C-alpha cells in the first residue's frame, strides 16, 4: 500500500471511528434510560439482544452497585481517628489518617452497610463521623459472546444492520 493510500485509509477510519463513537455514546444513554424506565415500570433490569428476531446474541443489563462507605467530611473523620486511634495518624507538616486504615474502615463499613465500625479488640461500635453510605451510579453492561460477535459481523457485511446503525456506514446507506 502506498503512503497516499495509507493516509487515505487512516483518514477514513479516523472519521468513521469518530462518527461511531458519537453514535455509541448516544445509544448507550438511550439504552440506560430505557433500562431504568423498564426497572421502574416492571422491575426488568436485563434484556436479551437479538438481531431481526433471530438467535439471541447477548444481553444488556442495568447494574446497580451496592452503596459504599465514603469519607464525606475529612476533618470530622480525622478528628475521630485522632481521638480514638492516634497510632493510625501519620504526623507530617499536616496530619493524615493512614490510607490503609481508611481503606480498611471503609471496606468494613461498606460490607455491613452502615457508617459504623466495630473495634475488633474492644468490640465497641463507633458511629464514624465524616463517613456516609452513598449509592453508586447504575450503569449498563453488554455481554456479547464471541458467537454473538460473529453474527453481528456477518449481518454487518450483508448490510442487514442498516436500521440499527449510521446509514452512511452501512452497505447501501447514504448516497
XYZ file of C-alpha atoms in Angstrom:
175
model
C 0.000 0.000 0.000
C 1.399 3.416 -0.929
C 1.843 6.233 1.572
C -1.073 8.119 -0.045
C -3.291 5.033 0.250
C -2.265 4.568 3.873
C -3.054 8.231 4.597
C -6.465 7.932 2.909
C -7.245 4.718 4.788
C -6.245 6.357 8.077
C -8.399 9.430 7.370
C -11.433 7.294 6.524
C -11.033 5.049 9.564
C -10.492 8.056 11.838
C -13.654 9.745 10.523
C -15.698 6.559 10.867
C -14.289 5.935 14.356
C -15.390 9.417 15.500
C -18.859 9.015 13.978
C -19.336 5.584 15.502
C -18.051 6.826 18.871
C -20.617 9.637 18.989
C -23.432 7.287 17.985
C -22.291 4.702 20.545
C -22.422 7.287 23.356
C -25.935 8.297 22.324
C -27.056 4.656 22.041
C -25.663 3.837 25.499
C -27.507 6.806 27.022
C -30.721 5.669 25.328
C -30.182 2.064 26.480
C -29.554 3.122 30.072
C -32.644 5.359 30.071
C -34.716 2.510 28.662
C -33.415 0.007 31.205
C -34.062 2.477 34.047
C -37.627 3.003 32.793
C -38.168 -0.761 32.471
C -36.898 -1.275 36.009
C -39.255 1.406 37.326
C -42.241 0.055 35.347
C -41.825 -3.716 35.601
C -38.673 -4.427 37.599
C -36.897 -5.612 34.444
C -33.148 -4.959 34.564
C -31.969 -7.232 31.749
C -32.939 -7.646 28.125
C -31.871 -10.250 25.580
C -30.208 -8.881 22.448
C -31.185 -10.404 19.125
C -30.932 -9.321 15.505
C -34.162 -9.294 13.489
C -35.794 -11.711 15.951
C -33.231 -14.362 15.084
C -30.907 -16.074 17.520
C -30.002 -14.336 20.753
C -26.569 -12.739 20.556
C -26.165 -11.398 24.097
C -27.712 -9.416 26.926
C -27.904 -5.805 28.136
C -28.251 -5.276 31.887
C -28.728 -2.394 34.291
C -26.180 -2.876 37.049
C -26.919 -1.191 40.377
C -23.844 -1.386 42.591
C -24.359 -1.581 46.332
C -23.868 1.504 48.478
C -20.323 2.100 49.695
C -18.837 3.892 52.685
C -17.226 7.189 51.648
C -15.412 9.824 53.697
C -17.552 12.926 53.147
C -16.056 15.184 55.834
C -12.303 14.658 56.086
C -11.892 16.937 59.117
C -14.538 15.120 61.199
C -13.103 11.761 60.174
C -9.542 12.826 61.082
C -10.701 14.184 64.431
C -12.426 10.893 65.276
C -9.410 8.797 64.257
C -7.075 11.106 66.197
C -9.212 10.846 69.337
C -9.723 7.086 69.143
C -6.833 5.600 67.152
C -3.950 8.070 67.348
C -1.459 5.444 66.177
C -3.174 5.488 62.780
C -2.285 9.149 62.250
C 0.796 9.976 60.230
C 2.286 13.187 61.531
C 3.877 15.389 58.922
C 3.615 19.110 58.384
C -0.062 18.225 58.136
C -1.532 15.063 59.579
C -3.410 12.462 57.600
C -5.190 9.271 58.505
C -3.158 6.350 57.199
C -4.530 5.354 53.816
C -4.518 1.652 54.742
C -6.572 2.332 57.895
C -9.087 4.448 55.956
C -9.379 1.781 53.275
C -9.891 -0.955 55.894
C -12.575 1.035 57.735
C -14.426 1.962 54.540
C -14.284 -1.620 53.288
C -15.666 -2.966 56.581
C -18.392 -0.287 56.739
C -19.339 -0.990 53.120
C -19.621 -4.702 53.930
C -22.106 -4.082 56.766
C -23.908 -1.247 55.003
C -23.673 1.402 57.746
C -21.222 4.165 58.690
C -20.345 2.378 61.920
C -17.220 0.452 62.789
C -16.760 -2.243 65.433
C -13.312 -2.235 67.022
C -12.181 -5.865 66.811
C -10.149 -5.569 70.027
C -12.749 -3.956 72.287
C -15.984 -4.780 70.477
C -17.010 -1.120 70.800
C -19.215 0.034 67.935
C -18.386 3.540 66.722
C -20.562 5.875 64.706
C -17.845 7.234 62.432
C -18.240 10.966 61.810
C -17.477 12.234 58.351
C -18.405 8.945 56.677
C -21.678 8.263 54.889
C -23.096 5.418 52.873
C -23.621 6.585 49.317
C -25.239 4.772 46.435
C -23.175 4.246 43.352
C -24.420 5.203 39.925
C -26.132 2.471 37.967
C -24.620 1.590 34.623
C -25.323 -0.722 31.729
C -23.378 -3.836 30.900
C -23.400 -5.508 27.500
C -22.460 -9.166 27.293
C -21.951 -10.318 23.728
C -20.046 -13.610 23.484
C -17.819 -14.443 20.513
C -20.684 -16.279 18.794
C -22.833 -13.135 19.007
C -19.986 -11.006 17.651
C -19.688 -13.363 14.690
C -23.425 -12.966 13.983
C -23.064 -9.170 14.144
C -20.065 -9.229 11.780
C -21.955 -11.355 9.261
C -25.043 -9.130 9.465
C -22.847 -6.024 9.035
C -21.204 -7.465 5.934
C -24.564 -8.337 4.405
C -25.955 -4.851 5.048
C -28.652 -6.169 7.390
C -27.895 -3.630 10.130
C -28.951 -0.503 8.224
C -31.905 0.045 10.557
C -29.669 -0.036 13.666
C -26.524 1.928 12.809
C -25.427 5.036 10.983
C -26.915 4.877 7.482
C -23.729 6.343 5.986
C -21.733 3.430 7.424
C -23.886 0.581 6.158
C -23.988 -1.133 2.796
C -26.412 0.743 0.535
C -26.650 3.601 3.032
C -26.097 7.238 2.149
C -25.898 8.286 -1.454
